[in-house]
Short mmCIF file of C-alpha atoms and ligand atoms in Angstrom, two decimals:
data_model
loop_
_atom_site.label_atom_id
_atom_site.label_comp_id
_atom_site.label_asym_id
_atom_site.label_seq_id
_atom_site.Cartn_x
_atom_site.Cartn_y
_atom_site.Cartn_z
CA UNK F 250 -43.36 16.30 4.90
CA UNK F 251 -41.20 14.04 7.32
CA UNK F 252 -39.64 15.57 9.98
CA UNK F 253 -36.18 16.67 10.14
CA UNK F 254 -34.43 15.55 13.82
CA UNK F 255 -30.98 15.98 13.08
CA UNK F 256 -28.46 18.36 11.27
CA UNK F 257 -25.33 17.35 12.73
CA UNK F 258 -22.91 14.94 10.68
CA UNK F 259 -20.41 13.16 11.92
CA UNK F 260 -16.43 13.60 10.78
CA UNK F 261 -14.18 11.65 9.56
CA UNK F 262 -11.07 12.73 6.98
CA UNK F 263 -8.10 12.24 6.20
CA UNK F 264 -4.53 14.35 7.59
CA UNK F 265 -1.53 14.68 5.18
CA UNK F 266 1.19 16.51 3.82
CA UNK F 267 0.67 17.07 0.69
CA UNK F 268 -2.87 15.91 0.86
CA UNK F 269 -4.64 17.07 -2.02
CA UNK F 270 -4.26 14.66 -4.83
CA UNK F 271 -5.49 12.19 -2.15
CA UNK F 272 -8.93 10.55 -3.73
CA UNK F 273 -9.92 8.87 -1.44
CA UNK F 274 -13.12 11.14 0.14
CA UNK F 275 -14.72 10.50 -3.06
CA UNK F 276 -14.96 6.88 -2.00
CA UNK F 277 -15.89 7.34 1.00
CA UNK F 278 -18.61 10.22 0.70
CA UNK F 279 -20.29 7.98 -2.52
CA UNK F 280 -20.59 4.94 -0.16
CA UNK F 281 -22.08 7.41 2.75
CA UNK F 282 -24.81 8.11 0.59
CA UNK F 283 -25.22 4.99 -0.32
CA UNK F 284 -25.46 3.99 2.59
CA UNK F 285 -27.95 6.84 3.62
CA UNK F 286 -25.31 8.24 6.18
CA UNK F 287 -25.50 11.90 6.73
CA UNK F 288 -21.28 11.49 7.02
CA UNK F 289 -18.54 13.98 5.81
CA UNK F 290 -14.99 13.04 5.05
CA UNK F 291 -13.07 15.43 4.81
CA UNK F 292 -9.13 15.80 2.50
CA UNK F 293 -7.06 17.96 5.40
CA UNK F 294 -3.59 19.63 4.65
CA UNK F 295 -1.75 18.86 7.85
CA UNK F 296 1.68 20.11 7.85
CA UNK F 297 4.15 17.73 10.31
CA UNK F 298 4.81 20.20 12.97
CA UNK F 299 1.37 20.04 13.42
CA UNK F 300 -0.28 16.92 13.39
CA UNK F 301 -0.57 16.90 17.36
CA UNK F 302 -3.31 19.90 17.56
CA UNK F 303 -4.62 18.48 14.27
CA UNK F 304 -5.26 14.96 16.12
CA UNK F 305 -6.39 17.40 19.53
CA UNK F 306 -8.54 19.12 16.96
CA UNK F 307 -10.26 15.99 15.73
CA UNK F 308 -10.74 14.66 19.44
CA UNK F 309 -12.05 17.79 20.63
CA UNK F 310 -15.05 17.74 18.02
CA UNK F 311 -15.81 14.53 18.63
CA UNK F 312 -14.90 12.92 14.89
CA UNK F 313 -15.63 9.47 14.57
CA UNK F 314 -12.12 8.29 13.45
CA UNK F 315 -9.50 9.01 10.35
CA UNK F 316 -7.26 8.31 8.40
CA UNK F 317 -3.33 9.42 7.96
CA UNK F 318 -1.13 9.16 4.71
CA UNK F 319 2.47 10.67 4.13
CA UNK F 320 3.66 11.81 6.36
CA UNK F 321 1.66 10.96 9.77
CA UNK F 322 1.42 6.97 9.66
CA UNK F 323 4.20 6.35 12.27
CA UNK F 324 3.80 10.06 14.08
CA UNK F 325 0.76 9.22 14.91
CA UNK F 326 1.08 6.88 17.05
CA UNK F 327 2.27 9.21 20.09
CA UNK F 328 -1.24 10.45 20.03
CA UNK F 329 -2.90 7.23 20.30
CA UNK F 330 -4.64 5.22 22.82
CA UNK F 331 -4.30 1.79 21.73
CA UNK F 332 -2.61 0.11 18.83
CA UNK F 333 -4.11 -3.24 16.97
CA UNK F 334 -1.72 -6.27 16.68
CA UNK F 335 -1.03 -5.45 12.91
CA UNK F 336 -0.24 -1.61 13.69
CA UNK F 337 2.25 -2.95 16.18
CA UNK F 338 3.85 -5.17 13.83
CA UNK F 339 4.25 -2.80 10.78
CA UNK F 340 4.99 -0.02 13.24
CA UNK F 341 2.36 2.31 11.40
CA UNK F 342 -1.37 3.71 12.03
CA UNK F 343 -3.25 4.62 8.42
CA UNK F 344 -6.83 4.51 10.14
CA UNK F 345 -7.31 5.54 13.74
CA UNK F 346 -10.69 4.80 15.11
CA UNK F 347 -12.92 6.41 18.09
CA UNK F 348 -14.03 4.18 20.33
CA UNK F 349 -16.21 6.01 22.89
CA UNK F 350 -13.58 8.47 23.30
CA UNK F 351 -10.67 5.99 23.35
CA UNK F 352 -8.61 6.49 19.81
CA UNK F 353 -7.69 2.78 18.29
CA UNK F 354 -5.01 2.79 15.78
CA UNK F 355 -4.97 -0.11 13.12
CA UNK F 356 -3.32 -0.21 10.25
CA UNK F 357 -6.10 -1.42 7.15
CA UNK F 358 -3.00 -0.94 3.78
CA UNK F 359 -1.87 -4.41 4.29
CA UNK F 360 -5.72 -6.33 4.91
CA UNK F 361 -6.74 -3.95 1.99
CA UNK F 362 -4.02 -5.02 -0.27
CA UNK F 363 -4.62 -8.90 0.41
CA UNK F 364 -7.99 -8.81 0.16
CA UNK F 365 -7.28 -7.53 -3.31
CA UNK F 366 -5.32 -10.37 -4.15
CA UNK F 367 -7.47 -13.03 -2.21
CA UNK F 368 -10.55 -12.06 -5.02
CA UNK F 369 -7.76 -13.24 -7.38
CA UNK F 370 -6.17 -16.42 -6.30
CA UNK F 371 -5.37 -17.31 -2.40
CA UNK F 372 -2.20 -16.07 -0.77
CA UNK F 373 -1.76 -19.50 0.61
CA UNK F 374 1.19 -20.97 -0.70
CA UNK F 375 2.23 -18.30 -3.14
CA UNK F 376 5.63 -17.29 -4.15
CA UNK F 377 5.87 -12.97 -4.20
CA UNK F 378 8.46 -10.57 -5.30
CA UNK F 379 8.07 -7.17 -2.86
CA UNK F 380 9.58 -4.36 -4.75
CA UNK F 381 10.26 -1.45 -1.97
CA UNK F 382 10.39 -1.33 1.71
CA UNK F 383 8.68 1.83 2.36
CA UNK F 384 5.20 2.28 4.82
CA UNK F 385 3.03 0.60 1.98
CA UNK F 386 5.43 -2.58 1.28
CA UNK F 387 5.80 -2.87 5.21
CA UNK F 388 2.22 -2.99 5.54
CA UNK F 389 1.37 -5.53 2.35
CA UNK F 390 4.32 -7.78 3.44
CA UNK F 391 3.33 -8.70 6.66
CA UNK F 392 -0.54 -9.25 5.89
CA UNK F 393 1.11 -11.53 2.96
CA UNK F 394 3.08 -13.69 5.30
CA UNK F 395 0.56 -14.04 7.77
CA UNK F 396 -2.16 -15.04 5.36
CA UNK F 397 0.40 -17.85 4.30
CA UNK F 398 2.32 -16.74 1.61
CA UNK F 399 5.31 -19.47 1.19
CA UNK F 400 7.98 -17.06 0.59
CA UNK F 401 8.52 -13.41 -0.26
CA UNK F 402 11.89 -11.86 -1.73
CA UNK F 403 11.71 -7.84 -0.64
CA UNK F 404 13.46 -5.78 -3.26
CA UNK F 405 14.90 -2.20 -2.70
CA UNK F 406 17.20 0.09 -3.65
CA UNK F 407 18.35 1.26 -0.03
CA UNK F 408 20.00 -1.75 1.48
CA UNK F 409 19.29 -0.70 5.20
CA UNK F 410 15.80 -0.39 5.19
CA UNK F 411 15.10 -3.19 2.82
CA UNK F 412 17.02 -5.67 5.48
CA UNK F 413 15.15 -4.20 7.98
CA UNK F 414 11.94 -5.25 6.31
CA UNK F 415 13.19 -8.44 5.25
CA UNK F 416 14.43 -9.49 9.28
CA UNK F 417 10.97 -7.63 10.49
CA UNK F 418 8.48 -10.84 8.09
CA UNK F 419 11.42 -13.07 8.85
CA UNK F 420 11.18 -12.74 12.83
CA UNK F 421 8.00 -11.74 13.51
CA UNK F 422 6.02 -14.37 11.10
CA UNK F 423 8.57 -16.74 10.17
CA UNK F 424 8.03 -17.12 6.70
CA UNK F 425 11.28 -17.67 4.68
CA UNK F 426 12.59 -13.92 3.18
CA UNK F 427 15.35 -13.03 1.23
CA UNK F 428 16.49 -9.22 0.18
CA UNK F 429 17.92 -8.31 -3.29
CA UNK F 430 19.38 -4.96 -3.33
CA UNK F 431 17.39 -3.38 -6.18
CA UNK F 432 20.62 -2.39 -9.07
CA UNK F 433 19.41 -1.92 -12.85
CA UNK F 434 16.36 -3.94 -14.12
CA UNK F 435 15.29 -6.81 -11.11
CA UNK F 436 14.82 -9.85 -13.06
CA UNK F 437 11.34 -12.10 -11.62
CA UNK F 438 12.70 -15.46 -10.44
CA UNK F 439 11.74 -18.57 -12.31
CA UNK F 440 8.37 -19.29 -10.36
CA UNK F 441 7.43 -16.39 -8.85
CA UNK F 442 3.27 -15.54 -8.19
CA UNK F 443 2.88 -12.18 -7.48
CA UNK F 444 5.09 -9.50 -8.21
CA UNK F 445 4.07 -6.36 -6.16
CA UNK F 446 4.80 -2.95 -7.04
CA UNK F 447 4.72 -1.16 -3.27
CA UNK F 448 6.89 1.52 -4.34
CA UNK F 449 5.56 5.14 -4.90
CA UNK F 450 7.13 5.06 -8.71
CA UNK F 451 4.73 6.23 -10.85
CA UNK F 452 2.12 8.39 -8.81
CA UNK F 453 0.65 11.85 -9.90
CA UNK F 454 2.78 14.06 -11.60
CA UNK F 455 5.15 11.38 -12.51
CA UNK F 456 2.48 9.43 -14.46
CA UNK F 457 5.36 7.96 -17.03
CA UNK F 458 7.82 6.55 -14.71
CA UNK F 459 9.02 2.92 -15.18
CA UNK F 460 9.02 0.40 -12.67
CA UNK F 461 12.81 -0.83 -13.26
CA UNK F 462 11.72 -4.94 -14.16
CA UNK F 463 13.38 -7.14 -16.72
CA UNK F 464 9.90 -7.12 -18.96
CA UNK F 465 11.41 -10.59 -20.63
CA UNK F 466 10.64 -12.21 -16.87
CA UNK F 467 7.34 -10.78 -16.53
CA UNK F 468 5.39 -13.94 -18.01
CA UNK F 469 1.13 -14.40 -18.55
CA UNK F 470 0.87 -16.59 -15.13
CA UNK F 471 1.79 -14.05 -12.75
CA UNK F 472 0.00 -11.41 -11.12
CA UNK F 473 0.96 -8.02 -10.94
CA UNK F 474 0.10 -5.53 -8.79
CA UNK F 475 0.59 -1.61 -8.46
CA UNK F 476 -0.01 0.18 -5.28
CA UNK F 477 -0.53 3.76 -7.28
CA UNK F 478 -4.16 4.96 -7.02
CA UNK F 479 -3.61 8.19 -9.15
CA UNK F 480 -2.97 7.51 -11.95
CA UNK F 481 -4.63 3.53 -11.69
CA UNK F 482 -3.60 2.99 -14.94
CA UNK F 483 0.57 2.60 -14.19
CA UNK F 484 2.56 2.29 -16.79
CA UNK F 485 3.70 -1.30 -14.60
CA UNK F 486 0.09 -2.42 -15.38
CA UNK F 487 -0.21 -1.55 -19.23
CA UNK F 488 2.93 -3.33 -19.17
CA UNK F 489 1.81 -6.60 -17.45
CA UNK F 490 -1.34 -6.36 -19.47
CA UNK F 491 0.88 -6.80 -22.56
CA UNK F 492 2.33 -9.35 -21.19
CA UNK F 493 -0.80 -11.18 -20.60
CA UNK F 494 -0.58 -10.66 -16.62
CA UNK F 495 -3.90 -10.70 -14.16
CA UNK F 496 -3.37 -7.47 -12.77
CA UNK F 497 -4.35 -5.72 -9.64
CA UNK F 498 -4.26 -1.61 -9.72
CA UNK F 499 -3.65 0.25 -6.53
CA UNK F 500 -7.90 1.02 -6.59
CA UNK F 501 -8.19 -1.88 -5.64
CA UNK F 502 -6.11 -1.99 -2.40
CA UNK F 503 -7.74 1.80 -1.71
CA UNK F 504 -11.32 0.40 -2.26
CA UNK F 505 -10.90 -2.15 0.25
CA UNK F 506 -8.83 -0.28 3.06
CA UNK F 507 -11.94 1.82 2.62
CA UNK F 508 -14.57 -0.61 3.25
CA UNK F 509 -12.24 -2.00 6.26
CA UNK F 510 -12.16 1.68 6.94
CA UNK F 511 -15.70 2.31 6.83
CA UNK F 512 -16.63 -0.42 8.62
CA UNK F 513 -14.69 -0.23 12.13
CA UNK F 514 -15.92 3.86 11.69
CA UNK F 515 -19.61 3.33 10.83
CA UNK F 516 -20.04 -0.72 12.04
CA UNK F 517 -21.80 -1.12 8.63
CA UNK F 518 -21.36 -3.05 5.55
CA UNK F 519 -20.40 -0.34 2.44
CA UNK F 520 -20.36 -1.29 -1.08
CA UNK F 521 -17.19 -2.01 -2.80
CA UNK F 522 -18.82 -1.23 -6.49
CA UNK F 523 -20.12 1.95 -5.20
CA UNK F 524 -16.49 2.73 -3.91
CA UNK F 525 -15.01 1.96 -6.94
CA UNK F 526 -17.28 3.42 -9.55
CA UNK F 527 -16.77 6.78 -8.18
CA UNK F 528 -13.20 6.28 -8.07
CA UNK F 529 -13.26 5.63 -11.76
CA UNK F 530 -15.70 8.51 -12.66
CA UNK F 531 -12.92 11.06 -11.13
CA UNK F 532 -9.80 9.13 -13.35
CA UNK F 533 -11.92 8.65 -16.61
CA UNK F 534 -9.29 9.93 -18.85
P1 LIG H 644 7.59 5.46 1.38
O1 LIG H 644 8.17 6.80 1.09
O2 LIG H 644 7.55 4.96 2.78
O3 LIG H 644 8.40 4.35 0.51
C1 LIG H 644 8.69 4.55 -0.84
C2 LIG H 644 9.32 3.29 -1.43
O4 LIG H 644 9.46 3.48 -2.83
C3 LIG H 644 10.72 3.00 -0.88
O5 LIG H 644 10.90 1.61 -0.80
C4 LIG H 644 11.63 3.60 -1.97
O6 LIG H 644 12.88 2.98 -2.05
C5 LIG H 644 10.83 3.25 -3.20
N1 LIG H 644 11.16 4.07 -4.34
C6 LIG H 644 10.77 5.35 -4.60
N2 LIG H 644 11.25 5.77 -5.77
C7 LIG H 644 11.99 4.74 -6.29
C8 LIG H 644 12.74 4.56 -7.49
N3 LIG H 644 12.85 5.53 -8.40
N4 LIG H 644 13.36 3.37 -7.69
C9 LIG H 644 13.24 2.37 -6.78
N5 LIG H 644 12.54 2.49 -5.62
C10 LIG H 644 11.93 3.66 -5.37
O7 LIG H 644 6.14 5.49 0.74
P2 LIG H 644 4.90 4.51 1.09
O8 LIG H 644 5.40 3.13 1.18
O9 LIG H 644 4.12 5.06 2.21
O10 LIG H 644 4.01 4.68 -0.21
C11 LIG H 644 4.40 4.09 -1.45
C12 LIG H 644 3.28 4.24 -2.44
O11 LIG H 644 2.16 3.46 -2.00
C13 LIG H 644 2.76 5.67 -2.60
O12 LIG H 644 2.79 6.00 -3.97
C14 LIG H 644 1.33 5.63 -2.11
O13 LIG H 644 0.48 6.42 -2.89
C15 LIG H 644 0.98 4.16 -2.30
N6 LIG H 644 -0.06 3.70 -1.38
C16 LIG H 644 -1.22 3.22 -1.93
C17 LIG H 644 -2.24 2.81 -1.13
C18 LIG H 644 -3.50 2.31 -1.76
O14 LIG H 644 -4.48 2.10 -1.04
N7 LIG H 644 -3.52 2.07 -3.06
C19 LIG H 644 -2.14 2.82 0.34
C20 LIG H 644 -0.86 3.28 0.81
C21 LIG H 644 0.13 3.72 -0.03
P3 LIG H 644 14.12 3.42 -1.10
O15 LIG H 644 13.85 2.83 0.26
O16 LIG H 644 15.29 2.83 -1.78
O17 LIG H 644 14.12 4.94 -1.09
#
């Protein structure tokens, strides 16, 4: 019989409010024993009022990072040691790391979504309709335009905050951005890419909701993407299918925050398949 040395774990989770339609621990915990970590991720309700003790909490027992969703990403960062370049820039935290008792705050949404895309085609050069301004199209857009993306229209129904957006690629990477205020059905300009869903239409309970697009510019050479992880199968990617569209689901993007996730947490390689495959198992319909 081998002998047993250890029975602590170590912590990581995730804080939000609501928090429990979240998926992602079963990602995470299915590549931790993969990877023969003895790790727990844990799915916490934390309401906003208290996501300072919460973050206290997690110091004070020593977790080994986490991550935030609605409604902590830019709260968060009052609690932080030290921001990463792209967490500056998008003005959000998603993943906040321990470092030997210093807390890093990065922000992995935007790396996870391009590295999504990069499997696909490269972002190099490519053409992309943004549709929404919220924390998830902040994050994607800037990864996009620093990876190269030639040009990005950001389209959303609230004018302010899709300016803002637009102005924050514009100045900050200098790739060429326009904003369309998002009225009826947003028709795909002639030679578009990638048309990007980053809005939260269409996520658990609201399974049927319809991404308003003119379906007659949606043609076979684009790619579409959804950001929704629950349910992955949108009713924007049956759609696109239809069409003939590569598409992208919004497991994809949360597979690969993870492993960016896992990685800066653990400093080891997980496996994407793993990742996904349990992801699947939990939204086999
Ligand atoms: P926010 O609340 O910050 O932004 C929501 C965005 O959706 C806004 O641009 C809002 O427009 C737009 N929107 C909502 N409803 C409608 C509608 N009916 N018509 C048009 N626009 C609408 O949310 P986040 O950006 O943080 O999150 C968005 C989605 O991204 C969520 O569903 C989340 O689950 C998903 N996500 C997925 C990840 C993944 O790994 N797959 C990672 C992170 C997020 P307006 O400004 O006009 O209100």
């Amino acid at each position: 019989m081998s002998t047993v040395w250890s029975f602590k774990q170590e912590l990581v989770g995730v804080f939000g409010h609501p928090v429990a339609e979240n998926p992602t621990q079963v990602m995470i915990e299915a590549a931790f024993t993969e990877m023969g970590l003895d790790w727990r991720y844990l799915t916490v309700e934390v309401r906003p009022e208290d996501l300072g003790p919460a973050v206290r909490g997690a110091k004070a027992m020593n977790w080994m990072g986490f991550n935030l969703t609605i409604p902590h990403k830019v709260a968060v960062l009052d609690h932080l040691d030290r921001l990463s370049p792209a967490a500056v820039m998008i003005g959000a935290v998603n993943c906040v790391i321990n470092q030997a008792g210093e807390w890093f705050g990065d922000n992995t949404d935007g790396k996870g979504f391009l590295q999504a895309v990069q499997e696909v085609r490269s972002i190099k050069g490519a053409r992309v309709a943004l549709l929404g301004a919220g924390g998830a199209a902040r994050a994607i857009g800037v990864e996009l335009a620093l990876a190269g993306a030639a040009h990005l229209t950001v389209v959303n129904r609230d004018v302010h905050r899709g300016q803002l957006l637009t102005k924050l690629i514009r100045d900050r990477t200098g790739v060429p951005t326009n904003f369309v205020t998002w009225e009826g059905m947003y028709p795909v300009s002639e030679g578009t890419d990638v048309v990007v869903n980053a809005t939260s239409i269409g996520l658990y309970p609201d399974v049927e909701a319809r991404v308003p697009i003119d379906p007659q510019t949606l043609t076979s050479d684009i790619i579409v993407c959804d950001v929704i992880p629950n349910p992955p199968r949108t009713w924007f990617i049956r759609e696109a299918e239809r069409k003939g569209c590569r598409v992208i689901d919004g497991l994809e993007m949360l597979v690969n925050q993870g492993v960016i996730g896992i990685r800066l947490w653990t400093g080891k390689e997980p496996s994407p398949r793993v990742m996904r495959s349990a992801l699947e198992s939990v939204f086999q319909p």
